[in-house]
Amino acid sequence: MPDSTVPVVRLTIDGMTVKVPKGTLVIEAARRVGVMIPHFCYHPKLKPDANCRMCLVEIEKMPKLQTACSTPVDEGMSVRTATTVVNDAHRSVLEFILANHPLDCPVCDQGGKCDLQDFSHQYTATSRFAETKRIFSKEYFSPLIETQMNRCVQCLRCVRYCDEVMDVKALAPVGRGTMTEIKHFGPHPLNCEFCGGCVQICPVGAITSRLSMYEYRPWMLKRVDTICGYCGDGCQMTVQTKGQELIEVNSAHGAGRNNGDLCARGFFGFHAASHPDRLTHPLIRRNGALVQTTWEDALEYVAGRIRELKALHGGNSVGGLISGRCTNEELYLFQKFMRVAIGTNHVDSSARYGHVNALHAMRLVQGTHRWTVTFEDILNADVLVLVGTNITETNPITGLKVKEAVKKRHATLVTIESLLPVVDTMSNIANLSHHHFSIPPSDLQNGILGLLKAVIEENLIVPELAPQYPAYVNAVTTALQEFSWQDLQRATGIEPDSFRHAAKVLAAGRKVIVLTGPVLLRSEQGYAGSLSILDLLILTGKLDQPGCGFAPLAEENNDQGAVEMGALTEFLPGGCFIDDAANRERFSTLWKTELPPADGASLVDMLKHAQEGSLKALFVVGENPVASLPAPMRAEDSLRKLDLLVCQELFLTETAALAHVVLPVASSMEKTGTFTNSEGHVQAVRPSIEPIGESRPDWEIFAALCILLGVSVEYQESKDILKEIRGATSGYGALGPTPSPLKVDGRAMDRYLREGYYPNLEMRYRLTPQKSRPDGTLQVGFGQSLFHSGKLSTRSKGLRQLEDRGQLRINPVDATRFALMDGDRVRLCSSAGEMTTEIKIVARVPQGTAWFPDHFGQTALGLFDYAVDPITHVPSFKTATVSMMRVA
Amino acid sequence: MGMCSVNARSVEHPDRRLSTGVSGGNVLKDKYGKEIEDILSRYPVKRSALIPLLYVAQRDQGYVTEAAMQEIAALLRLTPPQVYETITFYTMFNLKPVGKFHLQVCKSLMCALVGSDTVIGWIKTKLGIAPGETTADGLFSLSAVECLAACGTGPMMQVNEDYYEQLTEDKLDRILSDLRLTGTSPLKSGPFMWPEPVTGKSET
Amino acid sequence: MPKHELILLKNMMQPGYTGSLPDYEKAGGYQALRTTLGKIAPADVTTMVKKSGLRGRGGAGFPTGVKWGFLPKDYEGPRYLCCNADESEPGTFKDRQLMERDPHQVLEGIVLACYAIGAETAYIYIRGEMVLGSKILEHAIAEARAAGYIGRNILGTGVHVDIWVHRGAGAYICGEETALLESLEGKRGLPRIKPPFPATHGLYNKPTVVNNVETLANLPHIINRGPEWFAAIGSPPKSTGTRVFCVSGHVKRPGNYEVPMGVTVRELVYEHAGGMRSDKPIKAFIPGGASAPFLTPAHLDVKLDFEHVAAAGSMLGSGGVTVMEEGTSMVWAALRLMEFFYHESCGKCSPCREGSSWLVQTLRRILAKRGRMQDLETLLDLCKNIAGRTVCAFGDAEVAPIQSTLKYWRQEYVDLISEAEAANLIQLEPAGRH
Ligand SMILES: Cc1cc2nc3c(=O)[nH]c(=O)nc-3n(C[C@H](O)[C@H](O)[C@H](O)COP(=O)(O)O)c2cc1C
Ligand code: SF4
Ligand code: FES
């Protein structure tokens, strides 16, 4: 983005005049006029290191050749990049770089996309080197990454990326001089975030992916740009395929919201789609067993049963649950199918697991269903507050924006997270934090209350507020005086001064963004916490200021889309409440039909209705309630009572195994559509392979069923649905670059400040007392691992190499206390149930707490009790107090 | 005579396999807590204490164990690879055990002009080890090293922390036998025994 | 009796002088501190140093006062002084003597420099091998601290200077000032790209001055006797003061000799170092440490000051004068130095990293009589392709031995290769291995 405050300088490059902002590097200025200066060590994401010396250029009035990658432009500078002297220099540096290079291009995976190879051609490099070449002994590096150090040109881009961008610092240049090689720690295999950044940024074939070793030459591959299907960050990636085979994923610098960065899931997780267990044919239950059938039969059967049930019990005997992994087109059509073709408002999606908490809060306080900020605003923020995000593991790329803002742009970071700031070779956002509050996941609200209390007592409330909304300010003040600093300190173990310091920083910030994520949103305090964060922003006068806002992070790739498409019982497309007469009217007209009654059931209630027998049929699309919901919700039991359970799935999950009809669907690698990421950016999804077997995109199934149920829809392709979506809601017009974010709706905020705040204010401002935990017990909850997303990723062979089973993460001190070593098996018993698992010692887990990855959570479901938020109907796992015992 | 190789002092043929020492945790901190604190207090940025702390670890075990590197990493809030990249840049750290007496003969031009190759030859005959090797009894390791800033008093060698200058065969014999017998030798340089420039050749 | 007045080596040449604090005080030590701290404005100290013409003794010869003047005037945060005691340039051993024999002279210089630049912390980065030197310095610091010359509120003047000894760990490149800073920060000693210079972005990114031990040791004398006195010594106006030359090689009495700048190598060798060891004629000498190109007997009367040595095609560098007698193989000598540079290249820049290994291997091959005539062109070409194309001056230094020996003693290379080629005709041995 051109920044108008930076003066522009004019210089010439090979005689061409170029105007660039002061401070631009010569190599970048040259790029502007189409002059590519050869380089290895330079990368726009990294600080210049000028070690390869390849980019030498002549600059008038400078006695020696200069490195274009590290020299900033100056007014009147005259640069020559193609004189004989410069060419000779390039050729000679190349000769040096090639001196010790094995020249093994025929067996190198980089062949065809290698800078060294390209420059060698360009300079028709010949070598006079006739001495003995340096040879490194080969050492095992990692399960997913291969190194061939003889090919290394020692540009250190990998090491610098790992440190500067990722803040991981897992790679070490080891030794000195020509014998420098890239290693992890001694002879140990690499242990890191496996973002694949080193593979992507290596200009030669020294670091490559083992997933695609020796498989291909770049020119043999087909490339498709699409959006990662794992988390709400919505990274753009290029999927490379050979026929139906998925070969490699990468992301070009500058591409997408991720600017070319990926995480382990994006880079190594793509094989989930081609897992051999993929369902390839429709299945139907005959004599108690699921057997293969044809699409015609399966769809006819489903339509027939629905027709019967509807006739007998009405539309409300049918419900539907869809995954936030589906495309917008599918989510839209699903809810339309339910509401129009079946005539029920029992519609829900995985956004219900937590994202909805933030949505309701935003709707209530600022009148939007989306962020009012963008990733760019995160980069430009001067104060960032993270509350329960577990950002590195859940939303790694948003995490990179936060890291960049803090490390390169000097934003102040406040974190209310459960982690301890411990350094290891997995980045930890708490390490970058200026004000870190380590609070257990179930009590995060206490941290927000601490900040709020400090804002009130330090008089940091924006002066305009109290005169305009005295009742609000009074109510909040009173509520916060209900507990003392001592109470807070007893509950959190944190000094009042820490809150005061952080609150002052926050109040003084000009661009303040609060991010929250699943740790808060999926907890019992998800809704209350979101509201108090919004209160915090209002009291300090930030909420409606440009560059400021509340940014809840979506865990599944299209949870935000699920909300915006109306795949929730309370919302129509566009985040409109369905009980609002004007909205009902609008959609009735649009859909040319009466809408079903507004009081639909959400997931929890649907299960209850099924249990009681009033719900007869359920569509489950890409969701697996049996393996994801707390045992006391008795999901399996409820589903077994249904007359008809239809599952649309990639795999025969625990839930699908109970179904009457299982319909195989295409994964996001196989279909066209759009995803909406956390920030509300709508991006195109494109197929890179054909649907596996007979699988079909979900939307085709909904469309077919609509027609079978007598609702005429005419969708030839998913684009036709997108057209309809554009008519139904704003924000889906262009799939362009930066979305212009929504603005806080002043009327909604006014309403909130006058009366909207009132219900449950006192309740949500109540301190959560520290749980007394009997000696010898731990507080256990679910968490997300960086190497997985939901359960889909557990089918990816790459990610399974990093983590193929659930392990309970515990603190080293606890491990010592329980006399446990990494990998030991333990039995956990809570009041609700028990499980046996393996432990993994992780220093950042606070003492006395432990977490289990929910991706492998089936076995742990029995430990937990649950709660349902009365307003948002979000079911949440309560953390469990467990006793732990070693077992053989 | 049996030999094993040493890895110190050479970046040319590095052996970077690490040996694991007795467990990690707080071994150094428990033993040298006061000294470590003192070192940390000298620097506004923790990482600066890295080399000094590695010296503490090397003094403790004769070489720097993997556990020590991990402990130091934790002390300085670094990742273990950050410690590893630093330690392998410098030649004075041993990543595995070396002989009790590490004879390091300067082989740079200035000493070579006055006979350092001969000194290496003497040691080879007397101890049966070539540069990079250790005697079977683990007493002596030999390395040929680069200039040690004693060019005016060559040929010279460093044994562990001490310099021995203006070596002659006689002097070498005495040094080796002193080392065997007492663990040190009065022939080492200092304190304040720099050979006078004018009477440069005088023996002390 | 030395022919010239000694300044830096004066105390230690007194019989019985131990370098202890009482000895130093008795010899007039810490007087400069008393007359300066709180009495002369820091900026005026810098002006005095500028006037004295003092130039860095670490190698580059940059005017010391001018360097100090580059520090930002209005910078609020901390500043640092780093005393460069890494002394690793082959042929150089003066700093070691200055530190071991008269440590307080160095410390007094450090405090004066800190005062002038407004630094409250100084680190002495001493090469790791000099354990004795570091112990002596630490002892001296403790003495000076107890006497109030170092620490908080020095001599009641309100000036604070803490001095810490920081040992390196075996890496020549850490003598390069920015590599020194990296090393002091606990990192690999890789030189930084300049600009920015340490004066603005030095240790911990703060304004920093790096000065050599000998440079700093001169300061008390400049204060005590006035910049004019100093500026009159040696070869004014550009090379003032004395130099401690480290004479090594085939001379009768190798060692450190402090003489005014501008004496000749002839004087140094024959009047101070006792002449040649075996009374053979001089064949070659290096005037300023391993990084300085070799010179020949024709240069014996070149004045040893910055300008004259440069004009003769070499450099005064660190003051290490290595003398070789007739009969020394210059190819061998070049290889010995090249092996040093190969071992010590930090590996950051491709030309230096790869070039040093290439040059070493080629020289070894030539010396092992497996050379070919075209090797000579390749050698020169590689040298040309390294020099001036690297991050630090190491690249320029490492080619000096080869370029200069090829310049003056090319025939020795040619002879070795001719022998090799003659033998090859008979043996047809494959080239390029060793
Ligand atoms: C490769 C290289 C090695 C150097 N080694 C030393 C050294 O050992 N001691 C030293 O004082 N200066 C050394 N220098 C010079 C320093 O970079 C720096 O110029 C000097 O410390 C500045 O101090 P001065 O101005 O007092 O000379 C070296 C420079 C280079 C390029
Ligand atoms: S010139 Fe050589 S020593 Fe200097 S930075 Fe480059 S590689 Fe390192
Ligand atoms: S790209 Fe400029 S030095 Fe490597």
PDB file of N, CA and C in Angstrom, chain A residues 168-170 172-176 179 181 184-188 421 423-425 431, chain B residues 11-12 14 16 18 66 69-70 77-82 84-85 88-91:
ATOM      1  N   VAL A 168       9.725 -19.131  15.133  1.00  0.00           N
ATOM      2  CA  VAL A 168       9.857 -20.508  15.603  1.00  0.00           C
ATOM      3  C   VAL A 168      11.296 -20.821  16.006  1.00  0.00           C
ATOM      4  N   LYS A 169      12.242 -20.424  15.205  1.00  0.00           N
ATOM      5  CA  LYS A 169      13.671 -20.605  15.507  1.00  0.00           C
ATOM      6  C   LYS A 169      14.054 -22.066  15.703  1.00  0.00           C
ATOM      7  N   ALA A 170      13.599 -22.888  14.782  1.00  0.00           N
ATOM      8  CA  ALA A 170      13.901 -24.317  14.879  1.00  0.00           C
ATOM      9  C   ALA A 170      15.096 -24.695  14.030  1.00  0.00           C
ATOM     10  N   ALA A 172      18.944 -24.178  12.565  1.00  0.00           N
ATOM     11  CA  ALA A 172      20.216 -23.598  12.965  1.00  0.00           C
ATOM     12  C   ALA A 172      21.228 -23.782  11.852  1.00  0.00           C
ATOM     13  N   PRO A 173      21.890 -22.696  11.441  1.00  0.00           N
ATOM     14  CA  PRO A 173      23.048 -22.887  10.578  1.00  0.00           C
ATOM     15  C   PRO A 173      24.176 -23.366  11.484  1.00  0.00           C
ATOM     16  N   VAL A 174      24.685 -24.536  11.184  1.00  0.00           N
ATOM     17  CA  VAL A 174      25.615 -25.160  12.110  1.00  0.00           C
ATOM     18  C   VAL A 174      26.999 -25.217  11.492  1.00  0.00           C
ATOM     19  N   GLY A 175      28.009 -24.880  12.282  1.00  0.00           N
ATOM     20  CA  GLY A 175      29.372 -24.871  11.774  1.00  0.00           C
ATOM     21  C   GLY A 175      29.695 -23.526  11.160  1.00  0.00           C
ATOM     22  N   ARG A 176      30.769 -23.496  10.420  1.00  0.00           N
ATOM     23  CA  ARG A 176      31.271 -22.208   9.942  1.00  0.00           C
ATOM     24  C   ARG A 176      31.831 -22.382   8.535  1.00  0.00           C
ATOM     25  N   MET A 179      31.620 -25.295   5.596  1.00  0.00           N
ATOM     26  CA  MET A 179      31.030 -26.462   6.236  1.00  0.00           C
ATOM     27  C   MET A 179      29.741 -26.143   6.985  1.00  0.00           C
ATOM     28  N   GLU A 181      26.021 -26.053   7.660  1.00  0.00           N
ATOM     29  CA  GLU A 181      24.846 -26.772   7.163  1.00  0.00           C
ATOM     30  C   GLU A 181      23.642 -26.458   8.028  1.00  0.00           C
ATOM     31  N   HIS A 184      18.612 -29.004  12.750  1.00  0.00           N
ATOM     32  CA  HIS A 184      17.669 -28.642  13.813  1.00  0.00           C
ATOM     33  C   HIS A 184      18.478 -28.501  15.095  1.00  0.00           C
ATOM     34  N   PHE A 185      18.513 -29.519  15.910  1.00  0.00           N
ATOM     35  CA  PHE A 185      19.322 -29.463  17.117  1.00  0.00           C
ATOM     36  C   PHE A 185      20.111 -30.750  17.146  1.00  0.00           C
ATOM     37  N   GLY A 186      21.366 -30.615  16.867  1.00  0.00           N
ATOM     38  CA  GLY A 186      22.215 -31.786  16.877  1.00  0.00           C
ATOM     39  C   GLY A 186      21.677 -32.833  15.931  1.00  0.00           C
ATOM     40  N   PRO A 187      21.697 -34.067  16.343  1.00  0.00           N
ATOM     41  CA  PRO A 187      21.270 -35.140  15.461  1.00  0.00           C
ATOM     42  C   PRO A 187      19.762 -35.364  15.523  1.00  0.00           C
ATOM     43  N   HIS A 188      19.068 -34.524  16.219  1.00  0.00           N
ATOM     44  CA  HIS A 188      17.641 -34.769  16.371  1.00  0.00           C
ATOM     45  C   HIS A 188      16.877 -34.404  15.112  1.00  0.00           C
ATOM     46  N   PRO A 421       4.293 -18.478  28.915  1.00  0.00           N
ATOM     47  CA  PRO A 421       5.291 -18.027  27.941  1.00  0.00           C
ATOM     48  C   PRO A 421       6.571 -18.839  28.052  1.00  0.00           C
ATOM     49  N   VAL A 423       9.676 -20.845  25.867  1.00  0.00           N
ATOM     50  CA  VAL A 423      10.280 -20.878  24.538  1.00  0.00           C
ATOM     51  C   VAL A 423      10.566 -22.319  24.132  1.00  0.00           C
ATOM     52  N   ASP A 424      10.058 -22.726  23.011  1.00  0.00           N
ATOM     53  CA  ASP A 424      10.555 -23.946  22.388  1.00  0.00           C
ATOM     54  C   ASP A 424      10.370 -23.801  20.887  1.00  0.00           C
ATOM     55  N   THR A 425      10.603 -24.882  20.145  1.00  0.00           N
ATOM     56  CA  THR A 425      10.615 -24.702  18.697  1.00  0.00           C
ATOM     57  C   THR A 425       9.230 -24.833  18.091  1.00  0.00           C
ATOM     58  N   ASN A 431       5.048 -15.482  24.174  1.00  0.00           N
ATOM     59  CA  ASN A 431       6.429 -15.000  24.250  1.00  0.00           C
ATOM     60  C   ASN A 431       6.583 -13.603  23.683  1.00  0.00           C
TER      61      ASN A 431
ATOM     62  N   VAL B  11      37.036 -26.581  12.187  1.00  0.00           N
ATOM     63  CA  VAL B  11      35.736 -26.513  11.544  1.00  0.00           C
ATOM     64  C   VAL B  11      35.794 -27.242  10.228  1.00  0.00           C
ATOM     65  N   GLU B  12      36.970 -27.715   9.907  1.00  0.00           N
ATOM     66  CA  GLU B  12      37.107 -28.326   8.597  1.00  0.00           C
ATOM     67  C   GLU B  12      36.546 -29.733   8.578  1.00  0.00           C
ATOM     68  N   PRO B  14      34.300 -31.326  10.924  1.00  0.00           N
ATOM     69  CA  PRO B  14      33.546 -31.283  12.161  1.00  0.00           C
ATOM     70  C   PRO B  14      32.883 -32.624  12.454  1.00  0.00           C
ATOM     71  N   ARG B  16      29.824 -33.349  14.536  1.00  0.00           N
ATOM     72  CA  ARG B  16      28.860 -32.594  15.331  1.00  0.00           C
ATOM     73  C   ARG B  16      27.874 -33.506  16.032  1.00  0.00           C
ATOM     74  N   LEU B  18      26.315 -35.105  18.997  1.00  0.00           N
ATOM     75  CA  LEU B  18      26.308 -34.659  20.382  1.00  0.00           C
ATOM     76  C   LEU B  18      26.326 -35.864  21.297  1.00  0.00           C
ATOM     77  N   GLU B  66      24.567 -32.038  25.605  1.00  0.00           N
ATOM     78  CA  GLU B  66      23.292 -31.626  25.049  1.00  0.00           C
ATOM     79  C   GLU B  66      22.359 -31.124  26.152  1.00  0.00           C
ATOM     80  N   MET B  69      23.242 -27.655  26.958  1.00  0.00           N
ATOM     81  CA  MET B  69      22.750 -26.693  25.961  1.00  0.00           C
ATOM     82  C   MET B  69      21.272 -26.422  26.172  1.00  0.00           C
ATOM     83  N   GLN B  70      20.552 -27.477  26.499  1.00  0.00           N
ATOM     84  CA  GLN B  70      19.118 -27.275  26.711  1.00  0.00           C
ATOM     85  C   GLN B  70      18.856 -26.436  27.945  1.00  0.00           C
ATOM     86  N   ARG B  77      16.039 -18.093  27.524  1.00  0.00           N
ATOM     87  CA  ARG B  77      14.831 -18.014  26.706  1.00  0.00           C
ATOM     88  C   ARG B  77      15.176 -18.087  25.208  1.00  0.00           C
ATOM     89  N   LEU B  78      16.027 -19.039  24.876  1.00  0.00           N
ATOM     90  CA  LEU B  78      16.356 -19.300  23.477  1.00  0.00           C
ATOM     91  C   LEU B  78      15.847 -20.690  23.147  1.00  0.00           C
ATOM     92  N   THR B  79      15.761 -20.987  21.852  1.00  0.00           N
ATOM     93  CA  THR B  79      15.464 -22.371  21.488  1.00  0.00           C
ATOM     94  C   THR B  79      16.795 -23.119  21.452  1.00  0.00           C
ATOM     95  N   PRO B  80      16.778 -24.416  21.691  1.00  0.00           N
ATOM     96  CA  PRO B  80      18.034 -25.167  21.612  1.00  0.00           C
ATOM     97  C   PRO B  80      18.775 -24.977  20.279  1.00  0.00           C
ATOM     98  N   PRO B  81      18.091 -24.920  19.150  1.00  0.00           N
ATOM     99  CA  PRO B  81      18.844 -24.658  17.919  1.00  0.00           C
ATOM    100  C   PRO B  81      19.595 -23.326  17.936  1.00  0.00           C
ATOM    101  N   GLN B  82      19.077 -22.351  18.634  1.00  0.00           N
ATOM    102  CA  GLN B  82      19.793 -21.068  18.708  1.00  0.00           C
ATOM    103  C   GLN B  82      21.103 -21.214  19.481  1.00  0.00           C
ATOM    104  N   TYR B  84      22.694 -24.040  19.632  1.00  0.00           N
ATOM    105  CA  TYR B  84      23.494 -24.940  18.799  1.00  0.00           C
ATOM    106  C   TYR B  84      24.176 -24.188  17.662  1.00  0.00           C
ATOM    107  N   GLU B  85      23.470 -23.253  17.056  1.00  0.00           N
ATOM    108  CA  GLU B  85      24.075 -22.521  15.944  1.00  0.00           C
ATOM    109  C   GLU B  85      25.239 -21.674  16.440  1.00  0.00           C
ATOM    110  N   THR B  88      28.435 -23.995  17.572  1.00  0.00           N
ATOM    111  CA  THR B  88      29.189 -24.638  16.501  1.00  0.00           C
ATOM    112  C   THR B  88      29.943 -23.639  15.630  1.00  0.00           C
ATOM    113  N   PHE B  89      29.726 -22.361  15.874  1.00  0.00           N
ATOM    114  CA  PHE B  89      30.457 -21.358  15.111  1.00  0.00           C
ATOM    115  C   PHE B  89      31.862 -21.185  15.678  1.00  0.00           C
ATOM    116  N   TYR B  90      31.998 -21.445  16.957  1.00  0.00           N
ATOM    117  CA  TYR B  90      33.257 -21.154  17.649  1.00  0.00           C
ATOM    118  C   TYR B  90      34.055 -22.436  17.850  1.00  0.00           C
ATOM    119  N   THR B  91      35.363 -22.288  17.756  1.00  0.00           N
ATOM    120  CA  THR B  91      36.179 -23.508  17.804  1.00  0.00           C
ATOM    121  C   THR B  91      36.534 -23.951  19.216  1.00  0.00           C
TER     122      THR B  91
END
